[in-house]
Amino acid sequence: MSVIHVDNLVKYYRVHHKEPGLRASIRSLFHRQYETVKAVDGISFDIEQGEIVGFLGPNGAGKTTTLKCLSGLLYPTSGSATVLGYTPHQRKNEYLKQFTLVMGQRNELMWDLPAIETFLVNQAIYGVPEAEFGESLDELVALLNLEPLLTKQVRKLSLGERMRCELAASLLHRPRVLFLDEPTLGLDVTAQAAIRDFILAYNQRHSATVLLTSHYMADVTASASRILVIEQGTLVYDGDLHALVQQTAPYKLLKLTLQRPVDAADLGCFGEVESVDGLKVTLRVPRAGAKDAIGGALARLPVADMTIEEPPIEDIIREVFRRGREEHDNVAGV
């Protein structure tokens, strides 16, 4: 049985809609207008033990709503979801002790106390035995380099330091499932890298299942080989990240540094010209014909330097979003 099983999950909200102005405010007291917001609209997927899965989508696509349904914070409108064999919204204690939800924009730590105080409170809440707590704390302190932070007031920690402590507080009970919602939000490059390394290390040590949302593509590419892409509440892709790149962008970028300027017509013989900046040229070349394009460019162009790269993953994801919107609009128009 899959660790996470989602079958046609739906979550709709009924939202009050009011026009601006005093007259509209008075009218709304007697005749309220509502609209239905389809936050999650019939998604299905399975995640096995030990998988790290990236959950991608633009703002408002339904990522956080899905995580809240899986963690039991929201009751689904229809469909079903199970995690570790439990129905999340029933919020059984046995389930609550086996997962964690970390949200980059929410604080669990007590602001005016040192982080270690929150750790001790969580030990009591989750009923973690003293020996197990000490072992978990030592492990997390070592992995996240927390030793100098434990006795500082949380309010005096930097954002990156606070986020590392937030992760530790959420993992002291050694959850089997991690729901991570933008865990590197607002962090600098160094702090982001530290969080990514920690997620991988925790996954490898405990075979934890991780569902990760992030707008930083480096978070996903560093840890997840499989991704789910959601757009307007609908799942538009579920599969291998490398396969998505091959499917969505059947080309590579051939970047040339020339010794002297070359006419655009001569460049077009080797691929589609994407950009020209002085002596720096970027060409789109078909994957199947990349070797021929490289050989031809070296033989016929004054090449000083050359690299061939995959398209940026951000561009790939934007293209998937665009296609998802088009498909959604086409279905809605039928």
Coordinates of C-alpha atoms in Angstrom, one line a residue:
M1 CA 0.0 0.0 0.0
S2 CA 1.2 3.5 -0.9
V3 CA 2.3 5.7 2.0
I4 CA 0.2 8.6 0.5
H5 CA -2.8 7.7 -1.6
V6 CA -5.0 10.5 -3.1
D7 CA -8.1 9.5 -5.1
N8 CA -10.1 12.3 -7.0
L9 CA -9.5 14.7 -4.1
V10 CA -11.7 17.8 -4.3
K11 CA -11.8 20.9 -2.1
Y12 CA -14.1 23.8 -3.0
Y13 CA -14.6 27.0 -1.0
R14 CA -17.7 29.1 -0.9
V15 CA -16.5 32.7 -0.8
H16 CA -18.6 35.8 -0.2
H17 CA -18.3 38.4 -3.0
K18 CA -19.1 42.0 -2.4
E19 CA -18.8 45.1 -4.6
P20 CA -17.1 48.2 -3.2
G21 CA -19.0 51.1 -1.7
L22 CA -21.5 51.7 1.1
R23 CA -24.6 50.8 -0.9
A24 CA -23.1 47.4 -1.8
S25 CA -22.2 46.9 1.8
I26 CA -25.8 47.5 2.9
R27 CA -27.2 45.3 0.1
S28 CA -24.9 42.5 1.1
L29 CA -26.5 42.4 4.6
F30 CA -29.7 41.1 3.0
H31 CA -28.6 39.6 -0.3
R32 CA -25.2 38.0 -0.1
Q33 CA -23.5 36.9 -3.3
Y34 CA -21.2 33.9 -3.2
E35 CA -18.9 32.3 -5.7
T36 CA -17.3 28.8 -5.6
V37 CA -13.5 28.7 -5.6
K38 CA -12.2 25.4 -6.9
A39 CA -8.9 25.1 -4.9
V40 CA -8.4 21.4 -5.7
D41 CA -10.4 19.9 -8.5
G42 CA -10.2 16.1 -8.6
I43 CA -6.5 15.2 -8.3
S44 CA -5.2 11.6 -7.8
F45 CA -1.7 10.3 -7.1
D46 CA 0.3 7.8 -5.0
I47 CA 3.6 8.2 -3.2
E48 CA 5.7 5.3 -2.0
Q49 CA 7.8 5.1 1.2
G50 CA 11.1 6.9 0.9
E51 CA 10.2 9.0 -2.1
I52 CA 10.9 12.7 -2.3
V53 CA 8.4 14.3 -4.6
G54 CA 8.3 17.9 -5.7
F55 CA 4.9 19.5 -5.8
L56 CA 4.9 22.5 -8.2
G57 CA 2.4 25.1 -9.3
P58 CA 1.9 28.8 -9.5
N59 CA 0.4 30.8 -6.6
G60 CA -3.2 29.8 -6.0
A61 CA -2.8 26.5 -7.9
G62 CA -3.9 24.4 -4.9
K63 CA -0.6 23.1 -3.4
T64 CA -1.0 24.3 0.1
T65 CA -4.7 23.3 0.2
T66 CA -3.7 19.8 -0.8
L67 CA -1.1 19.6 2.0
K68 CA -3.6 20.9 4.5
C69 CA -6.1 18.1 3.4
L70 CA -3.3 15.5 3.7
S71 CA -2.4 16.8 7.2
G72 CA -6.0 16.8 8.4
L73 CA -6.3 20.6 8.7
L74 CA -9.0 20.7 6.0
Y75 CA -11.9 18.4 5.3
P76 CA -12.2 17.6 1.6
T77 CA -15.3 18.4 -0.3
S78 CA -15.2 15.0 -2.0
G79 CA -12.8 12.2 -2.9
S80 CA -10.5 10.5 -0.5
A81 CA -7.0 10.6 0.8
T82 CA -5.0 8.3 3.1
V83 CA -1.6 8.7 4.6
L84 CA 0.1 5.7 6.3
G85 CA -3.3 4.0 6.1
Y86 CA -5.1 6.8 8.1
T87 CA -7.8 9.2 6.9
P88 CA -6.2 12.6 7.7
H89 CA -9.3 14.6 8.7
Q90 CA -10.1 12.1 11.4
R91 CA -7.0 13.3 13.2
K92 CA -6.3 10.2 15.2
N93 CA -3.4 10.5 17.6
E94 CA -1.6 7.6 16.0
Y95 CA -1.5 9.5 12.8
L96 CA -0.7 12.9 14.2
K97 CA 2.5 11.4 15.7
Q98 CA 3.8 10.1 12.4
F99 CA 3.8 13.2 10.1
T100 CA 4.9 16.8 10.2
L101 CA 3.8 19.9 8.3
V102 CA 6.4 22.7 7.9
M103 CA 5.3 25.9 6.4
G104 CA 8.0 28.5 5.5
Q105 CA 5.8 31.4 6.3
R106 CA 4.5 30.1 9.7
N107 CA 6.3 30.0 13.1
E108 CA 6.0 27.2 15.6
L109 CA 8.8 28.4 17.9
M110 CA 7.9 30.5 20.9
W111 CA 9.1 34.0 20.1
D112 CA 10.4 35.1 23.5
L113 CA 12.0 31.8 24.6
P114 CA 15.1 29.9 23.4
A115 CA 14.5 27.2 20.8
I116 CA 15.3 24.5 23.2
E117 CA 12.2 25.4 25.2
T118 CA 10.0 24.7 22.2
F119 CA 11.8 21.4 21.7
L120 CA 11.0 20.3 25.3
V121 CA 7.3 21.3 24.8
N122 CA 7.1 19.2 21.6
Q123 CA 8.7 16.3 23.5
A124 CA 5.9 16.4 26.0
I125 CA 3.2 16.9 23.3
Y126 CA 4.3 13.9 21.2
G127 CA 5.2 11.8 24.3
V128 CA 8.8 11.2 23.1
P129 CA 10.8 9.1 25.7
E130 CA 13.8 10.8 27.2
A131 CA 16.4 8.5 25.6
E132 CA 14.8 8.8 22.1
F133 CA 14.4 12.6 22.5
G134 CA 18.1 13.0 23.4
E135 CA 19.1 10.8 20.4
S136 CA 16.9 12.8 18.0
L137 CA 18.1 16.1 19.4
D138 CA 21.8 15.2 19.0
E139 CA 21.2 14.1 15.5
L140 CA 19.3 17.2 14.5
V141 CA 21.8 19.5 16.2
A142 CA 24.6 17.9 14.3
L143 CA 22.8 17.9 10.9
L144 CA 21.6 21.5 11.2
N145 CA 24.5 22.9 13.2
L146 CA 22.2 24.1 16.0
E147 CA 24.6 24.0 18.9
P148 CA 25.1 27.8 19.2
L149 CA 21.4 28.5 18.6
L150 CA 19.7 26.4 21.2
T151 CA 19.9 28.9 24.1
K152 CA 19.3 32.1 22.1
Q153 CA 15.9 33.9 22.2
V154 CA 14.1 33.0 18.9
R155 CA 13.5 36.7 18.3
K156 CA 17.2 37.2 18.1
L157 CA 17.8 34.5 15.4
S158 CA 18.2 35.3 11.8
L159 CA 15.6 34.0 9.3
G160 CA 17.9 31.2 8.2
E161 CA 18.7 30.2 11.8
R162 CA 15.1 30.3 12.8
M163 CA 14.1 28.1 9.9
R164 CA 16.7 25.5 10.9
C165 CA 15.3 25.5 14.4
E166 CA 11.7 25.2 13.0
L167 CA 12.7 22.1 11.1
A168 CA 14.3 20.6 14.2
A169 CA 11.2 21.3 16.3
S170 CA 9.1 19.6 13.7
L171 CA 11.2 16.5 13.4
L172 CA 12.1 15.6 17.0
H173 CA 9.4 12.9 17.0
R174 CA 11.0 11.4 13.9
P175 CA 7.9 11.6 11.6
R176 CA 7.7 9.1 8.7
V177 CA 6.0 11.6 6.4
L178 CA 7.2 15.2 5.8
F179 CA 4.9 17.8 4.2
L180 CA 7.2 20.8 3.4
D181 CA 5.5 23.9 2.1
E182 CA 8.1 26.4 0.9
P183 CA 10.7 25.5 3.6
T184 CA 13.3 27.8 2.1
L185 CA 11.0 30.8 1.5
G186 CA 13.0 34.1 2.0
L187 CA 16.3 32.4 2.8
D188 CA 19.6 33.4 1.3
V189 CA 21.5 31.0 -1.0
T190 CA 23.6 29.5 1.7
A191 CA 20.7 28.8 4.0
Q192 CA 18.7 27.3 1.1
A193 CA 21.5 24.9 0.4
A194 CA 21.8 23.9 4.1
I195 CA 18.0 23.1 4.2
R196 CA 18.2 21.1 1.0
D197 CA 21.2 19.1 2.3
F198 CA 19.4 18.4 5.5
I199 CA 16.2 17.1 3.7
L200 CA 18.3 14.7 1.7
A201 CA 20.2 13.5 4.8
Y202 CA 17.0 13.0 6.8
N203 CA 15.4 11.1 4.0
Q204 CA 18.4 8.8 3.6
R205 CA 18.7 8.1 7.4
H206 CA 15.1 7.4 8.1
S207 CA 13.6 6.5 4.7
A208 CA 11.0 9.3 5.2
T209 CA 8.5 10.2 2.6
V210 CA 8.7 13.8 1.5
L211 CA 6.2 16.0 -0.4
L212 CA 7.8 19.3 -1.1
T213 CA 6.4 22.5 -2.5
S214 CA 8.7 25.3 -3.6
H215 CA 9.0 28.2 -6.0
Y216 CA 12.8 27.7 -6.0
M217 CA 13.5 25.2 -8.7
A218 CA 16.9 24.4 -7.1
D219 CA 15.0 22.9 -4.1
V220 CA 13.3 20.5 -6.4
T221 CA 16.1 19.6 -8.7
A222 CA 18.5 19.0 -5.8
S223 CA 16.3 16.4 -4.1
A224 CA 13.3 15.2 -6.2
S225 CA 13.5 13.0 -9.3
R226 CA 9.6 12.9 -9.5
I227 CA 7.4 15.9 -9.7
L228 CA 3.7 16.7 -9.5
V229 CA 2.6 19.8 -11.4
I230 CA -0.8 21.3 -10.4
E231 CA -2.5 24.1 -12.3
Q232 CA -5.9 25.7 -11.3
G233 CA -6.6 22.8 -8.9
T234 CA -5.9 20.1 -11.6
L235 CA -2.9 17.8 -11.8
V236 CA -1.3 18.4 -15.2
Y237 CA 1.8 16.3 -14.8
D238 CA 3.0 13.4 -12.7
G239 CA 6.3 11.8 -13.5
D240 CA 10.1 12.0 -13.9
L241 CA 11.6 15.5 -13.9
H242 CA 14.1 14.5 -16.6
A243 CA 11.3 13.0 -18.8
L244 CA 9.4 16.3 -18.4
V245 CA 12.4 18.2 -19.7
Q246 CA 12.7 15.9 -22.7
Q247 CA 9.0 16.0 -23.4
T248 CA 8.4 19.7 -23.0
A249 CA 11.7 21.0 -24.5
P250 CA 12.9 18.8 -27.4
Y251 CA 15.9 21.0 -27.8
K252 CA 19.2 22.0 -26.1
L253 CA 20.9 25.4 -25.9
L254 CA 24.1 25.7 -27.8
K255 CA 26.0 28.7 -26.4
L256 CA 28.9 30.1 -28.6
T257 CA 31.5 32.7 -28.0
L258 CA 32.7 33.9 -31.4
Q259 CA 36.0 35.4 -32.4
R260 CA 34.3 37.9 -34.7
P261 CA 30.8 38.9 -35.6
V262 CA 28.8 36.6 -37.9
D263 CA 25.6 37.3 -39.9
A264 CA 22.4 36.0 -38.4
A265 CA 21.7 34.0 -41.6
D266 CA 24.9 32.1 -41.2
L267 CA 24.0 31.3 -37.5
G268 CA 20.6 30.1 -38.5
C269 CA 22.1 27.2 -40.4
F270 CA 22.9 25.4 -37.1
G271 CA 19.8 26.1 -35.1
E272 CA 17.2 28.6 -34.1
V273 CA 18.8 31.8 -32.9
E274 CA 17.6 32.6 -29.4
S275 CA 19.8 35.5 -28.6
V276 CA 22.8 37.5 -29.8
D277 CA 24.8 39.7 -27.4
G278 CA 27.9 41.0 -29.1
L279 CA 30.1 37.9 -29.8
K280 CA 27.9 35.7 -27.5
V281 CA 25.3 33.6 -29.3
T282 CA 22.7 31.2 -28.0
L283 CA 21.1 28.7 -30.5
R284 CA 18.3 26.2 -29.9
V285 CA 19.3 22.9 -31.5
P286 CA 17.2 19.7 -31.7
R287 CA 18.3 17.1 -29.2
A288 CA 18.6 14.5 -31.9
G289 CA 20.8 16.8 -34.1
A290 CA 22.9 18.3 -31.3
K291 CA 26.1 16.5 -32.3
D292 CA 25.7 17.6 -36.0
A293 CA 25.1 21.2 -34.9
I294 CA 28.2 21.2 -32.7
G295 CA 30.4 19.7 -35.5
G296 CA 29.1 22.1 -38.1
A297 CA 29.5 25.1 -35.9
L298 CA 33.1 24.2 -35.0
A299 CA 33.9 23.6 -38.7
R300 CA 32.3 26.7 -40.2
L301 CA 32.1 29.4 -37.5
P302 CA 35.0 31.3 -35.8
V303 CA 34.3 29.7 -32.4
A304 CA 36.4 30.8 -29.4
D305 CA 34.3 28.8 -26.8
M306 CA 31.3 26.6 -26.8
T307 CA 28.9 25.0 -24.2
I308 CA 25.7 22.9 -24.6
E309 CA 23.1 23.1 -21.9
E310 CA 19.7 21.9 -21.0
P311 CA 17.0 24.7 -21.0
P312 CA 16.4 26.2 -17.5
I313 CA 14.0 24.2 -15.5
E314 CA 12.1 27.4 -14.7
D315 CA 11.3 27.7 -18.5
I316 CA 10.1 24.1 -18.6
I317 CA 7.7 24.5 -15.7
R318 CA 6.4 27.8 -17.1
E319 CA 5.6 26.0 -20.4
V320 CA 3.8 23.2 -18.5
F321 CA 1.7 25.8 -16.6
R322 CA 0.9 27.5 -19.9
R323 CA -0.3 24.2 -21.5
G324 CA -2.3 23.4 -18.4
R325 CA -4.1 26.7 -18.5
E326 CA -4.9 26.2 -22.2
E327 CA -6.2 22.7 -21.5
H328 CA -8.3 24.0 -18.6
D329 CA -9.7 26.9 -20.7
N330 CA -10.5 24.5 -23.6
V331 CA -12.4 22.1 -21.3
A332 CA -14.2 25.0 -19.6
G333 CA -15.3 26.4 -23.0
V334 CA -16.8 23.1 -24.1

